[in-house]
PDB file of C-alpha atoms in Angstrom:
ATOM      1  CA  MET A   1      68.310  38.130 110.463  1.00 51.00           C
ATOM      2  CA  GLN A   2      69.249  40.161 113.253  1.00 46.00           C
ATOM      3  CA  ASP A   3      68.461  43.863 111.174  1.00 49.00           C
ATOM      4  CA  LYS A   4      64.910  41.685 110.958  1.00 45.00           C
ATOM      5  CA  MET A   5      64.630  40.842 113.730  1.00 43.00           C
ATOM      6  CA  ARG A   6      66.054  44.401 115.373  1.00 47.00           C
ATOM      7  CA  GLY A   7      63.554  46.543 112.280  1.00 50.00           C
ATOM      8  CA  HIS A   8      60.607  43.953 113.453  1.00 48.00           C
ATOM      9  CA  SER A   9      61.525  44.798 117.507  1.00 49.00           C
ATOM     10  CA  LEU A  10      61.475  48.745 116.474  1.00 49.00           C
ATOM     11  CA  THR A  11      58.090  48.368 114.703  1.00 52.00           C
ATOM     12  CA  SER A  12      56.717  46.469 117.822  1.00 52.00           C
ATOM     13  CA  ALA A  13      57.952  48.843 120.534  1.00 53.00           C
ATOM     14  CA  THR A  14      56.590  52.419 117.890  1.00 54.00           C
ATOM     15  CA  ALA A  15      53.202  50.314 117.493  1.00 52.00           C
ATOM     16  CA  TRP A  16      52.606  50.323 121.656  1.00 48.00           C
ATOM     17  CA  ARG A  17      54.486  53.607 122.203  1.00 51.00           C
ATOM     18  CA  ARG A  18      51.639  55.046 118.992  1.00 50.00           C
ATOM     19  CA  PHE A  19      48.978  52.589 121.281  1.00 45.00           C
ATOM     20  CA  ALA A  20      49.850  54.426 124.357  1.00 45.00           C
ATOM     21  CA  TYR A  21      49.642  58.151 123.149  1.00 44.00           C
ATOM     22  CA  LEU A  22      46.866  57.525 122.037  1.00 42.00           C
ATOM     23  CA  ALA A  23      45.419  55.957 125.176  1.00 40.00           C
ATOM     24  CA  LEU A  24      46.585  59.363 127.155  1.00 41.00           C
ATOM     25  CA  MET A  25      45.147  61.347 124.434  1.00 40.00           C
ATOM     26  CA  LEU A  26      42.143  58.781 125.279  1.00 40.00           C
ATOM     27  CA  CYS A  27      41.908  59.675 128.970  1.00 39.00           C
ATOM     28  CA  ALA A  28      42.364  62.876 128.584  1.00 38.00           C
ATOM     29  CA  CYS A  29      39.209  63.706 126.593  1.00 38.00           C
ATOM     30  CA  GLY A  30      35.978  63.404 129.098  1.00 37.00           C
ATOM     31  CA  PRO A  31      32.628  64.025 129.504  1.00 36.00           C
ATOM     32  CA  ARG A  32      32.409  59.769 129.146  1.00 38.00           C
ATOM     33  CA  ILE A  33      29.563  58.677 127.356  1.00 47.00           C
ATOM     34  CA  ALA A  34      29.016  55.537 129.794  1.00 43.00           C
ATOM     35  CA  TRP A  35      30.477  54.593 132.941  1.00 41.00           C
ATOM     36  CA  SER A  36      30.674  51.221 133.852  1.00 38.00           C
ATOM     37  CA  GLN A  37      28.613  50.349 136.470  1.00 41.00           C
ATOM     38  CA  THR A  38      25.141  47.949 138.033  1.00 39.00           C
ATOM     39  CA  PRO A  39      22.965  48.859 135.895  1.00 43.00           C
ATOM     40  CA  SER A  40      25.392  50.129 132.801  1.00 52.00           C
ATOM     41  CA  PRO A  41      23.743  53.221 131.388  1.00 63.00           C
ATOM     42  CA  LEU A  42      24.415  49.443 128.209  1.00 79.00           C
ATOM     43  CA  GLN A  43      24.765  45.969 128.717  1.00 85.00           C
ATOM     44  CA  GLU A  44      28.408  44.903 128.755  1.00 83.00           C
ATOM     45  CA  TRP A  45      29.052  43.577 125.586  1.00 82.00           C
ATOM     46  CA  GLN A  46      27.708  46.967 124.057  1.00 80.00           C
ATOM     47  CA  TYR A  47      30.945  47.909 124.682  1.00 73.00           C
ATOM     48  CA  PRO A  48      33.279  48.570 121.975  1.00 57.00           C
ATOM     49  CA  GLY A  49      35.908  47.006 122.451  1.00 46.00           C
ATOM     50  CA  GLY A  50      37.095  44.649 120.168  1.00 45.00           C
ATOM     51  CA  THR A  51      33.998  42.957 118.594  1.00 60.00           C
ATOM     52  CA  ILE A  52      34.822  38.896 117.829  1.00 62.00           C
ATOM     53  CA  VAL A  53      31.733  38.354 115.250  1.00 65.00           C
ATOM     54  CA  GLU A  54      33.873  40.784 112.802  1.00 68.00           C
ATOM     55  CA  LYS A  55      36.857  39.554 113.393  1.00 64.00           C
ATOM     56  CA  LEU A  56      34.718  36.602 112.402  1.00 62.00           C
ATOM     57  CA  TYR A  57      33.908  38.080 109.002  1.00 65.00           C
ATOM     58  CA  GLU A  58      36.881  40.080 107.871  1.00 69.00           C
ATOM     59  CA  PRO A  59      40.268  37.765 109.239  1.00 65.00           C
ATOM     60  CA  ASN A  60      42.136  40.499 107.202  1.00 72.00           C
ATOM     61  CA  LEU A  61      40.938  43.868 109.959  1.00 73.00           C
ATOM     62  CA  GLN A  62      44.219  46.765 109.451  1.00 82.00           C
ATOM     63  CA  ASP A  63      47.197  46.538 112.182  1.00 86.00           C
ATOM     64  CA  TRP A  64      45.134  50.363 113.045  1.00 90.00           C
ATOM     65  CA  ARG A  65      41.305  50.993 113.338  1.00 86.00           C
ATOM     66  CA  VAL A  66      39.679  54.394 114.773  1.00 90.00           C
ATOM     67  CA  VAL A  67      36.570  55.399 115.745  1.00 88.00           C
ATOM     68  CA  LEU A  68      35.863  58.651 116.451  1.00 92.00           C
ATOM     69  CA  GLY A  69      32.123  60.250 116.704  1.00 92.00           C
ATOM     70  CA  ALA A  70      30.420  62.477 119.774  1.00 92.00           C
ATOM     71  CA  ALA A  71      26.821  60.448 121.066  1.00 90.00           C
ATOM     72  CA  VAL A  72      24.168  61.625 123.114  1.00 90.00           C
ATOM     73  CA  ALA A  73      22.515  59.960 125.903  1.00 88.00           C
ATOM     74  CA  ALA A  74      19.633  59.690 127.990  1.00 90.00           C
ATOM     75  CA  MET A  75      19.893  57.560 131.191  1.00 86.00           C
ATOM     76  CA  PRO A  76      18.623  57.298 134.968  1.00 86.00           C
ATOM     77  CA  ARG A  77      20.928  59.662 137.405  1.00 80.00           C
ATOM     78  CA  TYR A  78      21.700  57.490 139.698  1.00 78.00           C
ATOM     79  CA  ASP A  79      21.274  53.564 140.508  1.00 79.00           C
ATOM     80  CA  GLY A  80      17.536  53.141 140.966  1.00 82.00           C
ATOM     81  CA  GLY A  81      16.555  56.265 139.943  1.00 82.00           C
ATOM     82  CA  LEU A  82      13.413  57.509 138.391  1.00 84.00           C
ATOM     83  CA  ALA A  83      14.826  60.903 137.346  1.00 84.00           C
ATOM     84  CA  TYR A  84      16.886  61.066 133.724  1.00 87.00           C
ATOM     85  CA  HIS A  85      19.427  63.188 132.218  1.00 86.00           C
ATOM     86  CA  VAL A  86      20.473  63.930 128.852  1.00 89.00           C
ATOM     87  CA  THR A  87      24.942  62.916 128.096  1.00 84.00           C
ATOM     88  CA  PRO A  88      26.280  64.251 125.671  1.00 88.00           C
ATOM     89  CA  GLY A  89      30.487  62.441 125.063  1.00 86.00           C
ATOM     90  CA  PRO A  90      33.013  61.780 122.616  1.00 87.00           C
ATOM     91  CA  VAL A  91      32.753  58.679 120.674  1.00 86.00           C
ATOM     92  CA  ILE A  92      36.457  57.157 120.955  1.00 86.00           C
ATOM     93  CA  VAL A  93      37.736  53.754 119.980  1.00 86.00           C
ATOM     94  CA  ILE A  94      40.768  53.091 119.534  1.00 88.00           C
ATOM     95  CA  LEU A  95      41.666  49.321 118.172  1.00 86.00           C
ATOM     96  CA  TYR A  96      45.599  47.769 117.630  1.00 88.00           C
ATOM     97  CA  LYS A  97      44.951  44.589 115.976  1.00 84.00           C
ATOM     98  CA  ASP A  98      43.463  41.690 118.285  1.00 79.00           C
ATOM     99  CA  ILE A  99      45.056  42.628 120.833  1.00 86.00           C
ATOM    100  CA  ALA A 100      44.695  45.953 122.478  1.00 87.00           C
ATOM    101  CA  PHE A 101      42.049  48.238 122.988  1.00 86.00           C
ATOM    102  CA  ALA A 102      40.975  51.963 124.260  1.00 85.00           C
ATOM    103  CA  SER A 103      37.815  53.547 124.068  1.00 82.00           C
ATOM    104  CA  VAL A 104      35.582  55.565 126.280  1.00 78.00           C
ATOM    105  CA  GLY A 105      33.322  52.991 126.728  1.00 73.00           C
ATOM    106  CA  GLU A 106      36.013  50.029 128.710  1.00 76.00           C
ATOM    107  CA  GLY A 107      38.719  52.604 128.900  1.00 79.00           C
ATOM    108  CA  LEU A 108      42.198  50.779 128.073  1.00 85.00           C
ATOM    109  CA  GLY A 109      42.796  46.309 127.716  1.00 88.00           C
ATOM    110  CA  VAL A 110      44.265  44.454 126.014  1.00 89.00           C
ATOM    111  CA  ASN A 111      43.092  40.503 124.647  1.00 88.00           C
ATOM    112  CA  LEU A 112      45.429  38.351 126.239  1.00 89.00           C
ATOM    113  CA  ILE A 113      45.144  35.115 124.726  1.00 88.00           C
ATOM    114  CA  HIS A 114      42.553  35.432 121.375  1.00 82.00           C
ATOM    115  CA  GLY A 115      41.883  33.600 117.808  1.00 82.00           C
ATOM    116  CA  ASP A 116      38.256  33.373 115.042  1.00 79.00           C
ATOM    117  CA  LYS A 117      36.259  32.818 118.085  1.00 85.00           C
ATOM    118  CA  TYR A 118      36.634  33.431 120.923  1.00 85.00           C
ATOM    119  CA  ARG A 119      39.537  35.952 123.145  1.00 86.00           C
ATOM    120  CA  ALA A 120      39.825  36.663 126.614  1.00 89.00           C
ATOM    121  CA  GLY A 121      41.775  39.893 128.560  1.00 89.00           C
ATOM    122  CA  ILE A 122      42.085  43.002 130.813  1.00 90.00           C
ATOM    123  CA  SER A 123      40.563  45.900 131.319  1.00 83.00           C
ATOM    124  CA  ASP A 124      40.767  49.008 133.644  1.00 79.00           C
ATOM    125  CA  ASP A 125      38.459  51.787 133.402  1.00 67.00           C
ATOM    126  CA  TYR A 126      36.845  54.334 136.202  1.00 52.00           C
ATOM    127  CA  ALA A 127      33.381  54.062 137.573  1.00 48.00           C
ATOM    128  CA  HIS A 128      31.196  56.766 138.476  1.00 38.00           C
ATOM    129  CA  LEU A 129      28.971  55.268 140.297  1.00 35.00           C
ATOM    130  CA  HIS A 130      25.254  56.917 142.817  1.00 34.00           C
ATOM    131  CA  GLY A 131      24.337  55.672 145.932  1.00 35.00           C
ATOM    132  CA  LEU A 132      22.853  57.370 149.316  1.00 41.00           C
ATOM    133  CA  GLY A 133      25.378  59.988 150.012  1.00 49.00           C
ATOM    134  CA  ASN A 134      28.313  60.306 148.057  1.00 51.00           C
ATOM    135  CA  ILE A 135      30.681  57.342 146.060  1.00 55.00           C
ATOM    136  CA  ASN A 136      32.974  58.987 144.661  1.00 55.00           C
ATOM    137  CA  PRO A 137      35.103  57.600 141.000  1.00 58.00           C
ATOM    138  CA  ALA A 138      37.279  54.711 141.635  1.00 62.00           C
ATOM    139  CA  PRO A 139      39.298  52.766 139.145  1.00 73.00           C
ATOM    140  CA  VAL A 140      37.777  48.998 137.326  1.00 80.00           C
ATOM    141  CA  VAL A 141      39.736  46.293 137.188  1.00 86.00           C
ATOM    142  CA  LYS A 142      37.866  43.944 134.469  1.00 89.00           C
ATOM    143  CA  VAL A 143      38.666  40.552 133.298  1.00 92.00           C
ATOM    144  CA  PHE A 144      36.667  39.812 130.898  1.00 90.00           C
ATOM    145  CA  GLY A 145      36.073  36.394 128.119  1.00 92.00           C
ATOM    146  CA  SER A 146      34.083  35.672 124.931  1.00 91.00           C
ATOM    147  CA  TYR A 147      33.090  32.618 122.898  1.00 92.00           C
ATOM    148  CA  VAL A 148      31.545  32.999 118.880  1.00 89.00           C
ATOM    149  CA  ILE A 149      30.000  29.381 118.141  1.00 91.00           C
ATOM    150  CA  SER A 150      30.582  29.863 114.483  1.00 87.00           C
ATOM    151  CA  LYS A 151      30.212  31.841 111.311  1.00 81.00           C
ATOM    152  CA  ALA A 152      26.756  30.240 111.066  1.00 84.00           C
ATOM    153  CA  PHE A 153      25.555  30.147 114.269  1.00 89.00           C
ATOM    154  CA  PRO A 154      26.912  33.702 115.346  1.00 86.00           C
ATOM    155  CA  LEU A 155      25.714  34.149 118.847  1.00 91.00           C
ATOM    156  CA  VAL A 156      28.458  35.146 120.968  1.00 90.00           C
ATOM    157  CA  LEU A 157      28.725  33.540 125.018  1.00 93.00           C
ATOM    158  CA  ARG A 158      30.172  36.898 127.313  1.00 93.00           C
ATOM    159  CA  ALA A 159      30.998  36.845 130.866  1.00 94.00           C
ATOM    160  CA  ASP A 160      33.082  38.878 132.651  1.00 92.00           C
ATOM    161  CA  VAL A 161      34.211  40.012 136.629  1.00 93.00           C
ATOM    162  CA  ARG A 162      35.036  43.678 137.327  1.00 90.00           C
ATOM    163  CA  ARG A 163      36.254  44.737 140.466  1.00 88.00           C
ATOM    164  CA  ILE A 164      35.556  48.021 141.790  1.00 82.00           C
ATOM    165  CA  ILE A 165      38.901  49.461 144.150  1.00 78.00           C
ATOM    166  CA  GLY A 166      37.976  52.079 146.296  1.00 65.00           C
ATOM    167  CA  GLY A 167      34.000  54.151 145.721  1.00 58.00           C
ATOM    168  CA  GLY A 168      31.550  51.939 145.574  1.00 58.00           C
ATOM    169  CA  ASP A 169      34.201  48.816 146.359  1.00 73.00           C
ATOM    170  CA  GLY A 170      33.187  44.944 145.639  1.00 87.00           C
ATOM    171  CA  VAL A 171      33.319  42.475 143.244  1.00 92.00           C
ATOM    172  CA  LEU A 172      30.681  43.279 139.513  1.00 90.00           C
ATOM    173  CA  GLY A 173      29.874  40.054 137.176  1.00 94.00           C
ATOM    174  CA  ASP A 174      28.008  39.646 134.124  1.00 94.00           C
ATOM    175  CA  LEU A 175      27.146  36.828 131.858  1.00 96.00           C
ATOM    176  CA  ASP A 176      26.231  37.489 128.704  1.00 94.00           C
ATOM    177  CA  ALA A 177      25.060  36.870 124.993  1.00 94.00           C
ATOM    178  CA  PHE A 178      24.232  38.437 121.927  1.00 91.00           C
ATOM    179  CA  MET A 179      24.731  37.842 118.151  1.00 89.00           C
ATOM    180  CA  PRO A 180      23.243  39.467 114.983  1.00 87.00           C
ATOM    181  CA  LEU A 181      19.578  39.918 113.930  1.00 90.00           C
ATOM    182  CA  PRO A 182      17.863  38.572 110.635  1.00 90.00           C
ATOM    183  CA  GLY A 183      17.436  41.299 108.356  1.00 89.00           C
ATOM    184  CA  SER A 184      21.772  42.610 108.891  1.00 86.00           C
ATOM    185  CA  SER A 185      23.403  43.314 105.923  1.00 86.00           C
ATOM    186  CA  LYS A 186      26.652  45.187 104.747  1.00 81.00           C
ATOM    187  CA  THR A 187      25.270  48.079 104.888  1.00 88.00           C
ATOM    188  CA  PHE A 188      22.845  47.597 107.844  1.00 90.00           C
ATOM    189  CA  VAL A 189      24.149  45.643 111.185  1.00 87.00           C
ATOM    190  CA  MET A 190      21.388  44.963 114.168  1.00 90.00           C
ATOM    191  CA  PHE A 191      22.611  42.799 117.206  1.00 90.00           C
ATOM    192  CA  ALA A 192      20.434  42.026 120.003  1.00 93.00           C
ATOM    193  CA  GLY A 193      20.819  40.346 123.603  1.00 94.00           C
ATOM    194  CA  PRO A 194      20.402  38.803 127.299  1.00 95.00           C
ATOM    195  CA  SER A 195      22.378  39.706 130.620  1.00 94.00           C
ATOM    196  CA  VAL A 196      22.315  39.316 133.752  1.00 96.00           C
ATOM    197  CA  THR A 197      24.184  41.299 135.965  1.00 94.00           C
ATOM    198  CA  PHE A 198      25.952  39.951 140.111  1.00 95.00           C
ATOM    199  CA  SER A 199      27.398  42.018 142.990  1.00 94.00           C
ATOM    200  CA  ASN A 200      28.844  40.683 146.215  1.00 94.00           C
ATOM    201  CA  ARG A 201      27.014  41.891 149.365  1.00 94.00           C
ATOM    202  CA  GLN A 202      29.649  44.729 149.783  1.00 92.00           C
ATOM    203  CA  TYR A 203      29.892  46.316 146.242  1.00 90.00           C
ATOM    204  CA  THR A 204      25.511  46.277 146.892  1.00 92.00           C
ATOM    205  CA  GLN A 205      25.528  47.571 150.502  1.00 91.00           C
ATOM    206  CA  LYS A 206      27.482  50.301 148.931  1.00 87.00           C
ATOM    207  CA  VAL A 207      25.659  51.781 146.572  1.00 86.00           C
ATOM    208  CA  PHE A 208      21.953  50.283 147.798  1.00 91.00           C
ATOM    209  CA  GLY A 209      22.336  49.183 151.574  1.00 91.00           C
ATOM    210  CA  VAL A 210      21.500  52.362 154.230  1.00 92.00           C
ATOM    211  CA  SER A 211      24.226  52.292 157.189  1.00 91.00           C
ATOM    212  CA  ALA A 212      22.699  53.316 161.254  1.00 92.00           C
ATOM    213  CA  VAL A 213      24.924  56.996 159.941  1.00 90.00           C
ATOM    214  CA  GLN A 214      23.478  57.660 156.705  1.00 88.00           C
ATOM    215  CA  ALA A 215      19.119  56.459 157.802  1.00 90.00           C
ATOM    216  CA  ALA A 216      19.868  58.709 161.434  1.00 90.00           C
ATOM    217  CA  ASP A 217      20.744  61.679 158.660  1.00 87.00           C
ATOM    218  CA  SER A 218      17.660  60.647 156.099  1.00 85.00           C
ATOM    219  CA  ALA A 219      14.229  59.141 155.980  1.00 85.00           C
ATOM    220  CA  TYR A 220      15.751  56.041 155.509  1.00 89.00           C
ATOM    221  CA  PRO A 221      14.964  53.200 157.737  1.00 93.00           C
ATOM    222  CA  VAL A 222      18.320  51.124 157.847  1.00 95.00           C
ATOM    223  CA  TYR A 223      18.758  48.452 155.130  1.00 95.00           C
ATOM    224  CA  GLU A 224      21.460  45.359 154.826  1.00 94.00           C
ATOM    225  CA  ALA A 225      21.500  44.899 151.547  1.00 94.00           C
ATOM    226  CA  HIS A 226      23.457  40.760 150.423  1.00 94.00           C
ATOM    227  CA  GLY A 227      25.274  40.235 147.055  1.00 94.00           C
ATOM    228  CA  GLY A 228      23.695  37.889 144.460  1.00 95.00           C
ATOM    229  CA  THR A 229      21.763  38.797 140.949  1.00 95.00           C
ATOM    230  CA  THR A 230      21.413  42.601 140.851  1.00 94.00           C
ATOM    231  CA  ALA A 231      20.239  42.945 137.459  1.00 94.00           C
ATOM    232  CA  TYR A 232      19.262  41.519 134.140  1.00 93.00           C
ATOM    233  CA  GLY A 233      18.594  43.168 130.788  1.00 93.00           C
ATOM    234  CA  LEU A 234      18.020  43.539 127.308  1.00 94.00           C
ATOM    235  CA  GLY A 235      20.386  45.565 125.227  1.00 92.00           C
ATOM    236  CA  PHE A 236      19.903  46.584 121.212  1.00 93.00           C
ATOM    237  CA  SER A 237      22.403  48.087 118.834  1.00 91.00           C
ATOM    238  CA  ALA A 238      22.006  48.737 115.632  1.00 91.00           C
ATOM    239  CA  SER A 239      23.817  50.281 112.796  1.00 90.00           C
ATOM    240  CA  ARG A 240      23.726  52.267 109.165  1.00 91.00           C
ATOM    241  CA  PHE A 241      26.393  52.967 107.353  1.00 90.00           C
ATOM    242  CA  VAL A 242      26.101  55.776 104.891  1.00 94.00           C
ATOM    243  CA  THR A 243      29.033  55.367 103.115  1.00 93.00           C
ATOM    244  CA  ALA A 244      31.337  52.879 103.419  1.00 87.00           C
ATOM    245  CA  HIS A 245      33.523  54.944 106.258  1.00 90.00           C
ATOM    246  CA  TRP A 246      30.035  57.354 107.819  1.00 93.00           C
ATOM    247  CA  LEU A 247      27.757  55.768 110.349  1.00 90.00           C
ATOM    248  CA  ILE A 248      25.438  56.536 112.223  1.00 93.00           C
ATOM    249  CA  ASN A 249      24.287  53.840 115.203  1.00 90.00           C
ATOM    250  CA  ALA A 250      21.486  53.456 117.606  1.00 92.00           C
ATOM    251  CA  ASP A 251      22.297  51.359 121.676  1.00 91.00           C
ATOM    252  CA  LEU A 252      19.023  50.628 123.897  1.00 93.00           C
ATOM    253  CA  ALA A 253      19.366  48.884 126.574  1.00 92.00           C
ATOM    254  CA  TRP A 254      16.745  47.414 129.586  1.00 93.00           C
ATOM    255  CA  ASN A 255      17.906  46.691 132.958  1.00 92.00           C
ATOM    256  CA  HIS A 256      15.452  45.546 135.712  1.00 95.00           C
ATOM    257  CA  LEU A 257      16.935  45.368 139.226  1.00 95.00           C
ATOM    258  CA  THR A 258      16.003  42.736 140.948  1.00 95.00           C
ATOM    259  CA  GLY A 259      17.354  41.074 144.492  1.00 95.00           C
ATOM    260  CA  SER A 260      18.828  44.069 147.497  1.00 94.00           C
ATOM    261  CA  ALA A 261      18.569  46.487 144.572  1.00 93.00           C
ATOM    262  CA  ASN A 262      15.397  45.330 143.728  1.00 93.00           C
ATOM    263  CA  ASP A 263      13.886  45.619 147.481  1.00 95.00           C
ATOM    264  CA  SER A 264      16.060  48.810 148.966  1.00 94.00           C
ATOM    265  CA  PRO A 265      14.701  51.749 150.446  1.00 93.00           C
ATOM    266  CA  ILE A 266      16.359  54.247 148.171  1.00 90.00           C
ATOM    267  CA  THR A 267      15.275  52.488 144.972  1.00 91.00           C
ATOM    268  CA  GLN A 268      12.653  54.306 143.080  1.00 90.00           C
ATOM    269  CA  SER A 269      12.447  52.644 140.058  1.00 91.00           C
ATOM    270  CA  THR A 270      13.260  49.127 139.520  1.00 92.00           C
ATOM    271  CA  MET A 271      13.450  49.399 136.031  1.00 91.00           C
ATOM    272  CA  GLN A 272      15.970  51.433 134.540  1.00 89.00           C
ATOM    273  CA  GLY A 273      16.629  52.588 130.557  1.00 90.00           C
ATOM    274  CA  VAL A 274      18.873  54.462 128.413  1.00 90.00           C
ATOM    275  CA  VAL A 275      18.825  55.189 124.486  1.00 92.00           C
ATOM    276  CA  GLU A 276      22.052  56.452 123.263  1.00 91.00           C
ATOM    277  CA  LEU A 277      22.678  58.019 119.804  1.00 92.00           C
ATOM    278  CA  SER A 278      25.945  58.558 118.373  1.00 91.00           C
ATOM    279  CA  SER A 279      27.621  59.653 114.219  1.00 93.00           C
ATOM    280  CA  GLU A 280      30.235  58.323 113.894  1.00 91.00           C
ATOM    281  CA  TYR A 281      33.251  57.803 111.357  1.00 91.00           C
ATOM    282  CA  ARG A 282      36.106  54.966 111.480  1.00 86.00           C
ATOM    283  CA  TRP A 283      39.419  54.704 109.424  1.00 84.00           C
TER     284      TRP A 283
END
């Protein structure tokens, strides 16, 4: 009995060491195709930190699942910006059971509680935030949870709170809902759903506000931003499986800035969109 327990412990330790190694490899890869910001290039539910709907329909998934590929995205240069740029980047997703994950979209994370219809956990990522002046990259700690209604009606309800440490500072939160669309099949899957993003005053002022010092160094007037609803939007994802392992994926997202983000003098466009195309191989 002790030998079995010792063997199980060694297996678990080996699995976690393997995850840690792969996570470190992930952090060394760049550039990132999607940065966690507001409005994020994609809706928060579009980042692949483990898909609860997949678990619902395929309960006997492999312990380790890996997705590798390449993507290209067209997105605004900064929050509220009018100009767009095209950014290439890798697609890397590593999942261990329904416990841990690592991806270029969500960083490193752990599902602290999980079941057939729910999961909640914490992740750590880096945000690249833009505004008036320089806002340095900063770590982001995110607490999240999601719940799927049922297999017959697979609507997923999701919420998260993100704390940015340094850089843009402040707190962000999202409320999302998404589900598979009619016409989806085993070889062609579509998801869509709305999202609302909130932020506190500290974050909104840092990204969309204009201080007296900044006003003196620019053509913008002093602007005091406040917290509240920052953006609302809609996301759409479609995946076509060319083979059992190779797929082509398209993600589209649209955000409308609101509140202080909408009224800010540095906001050139209240409509923000992104298109991301990728080719991926899954093990």
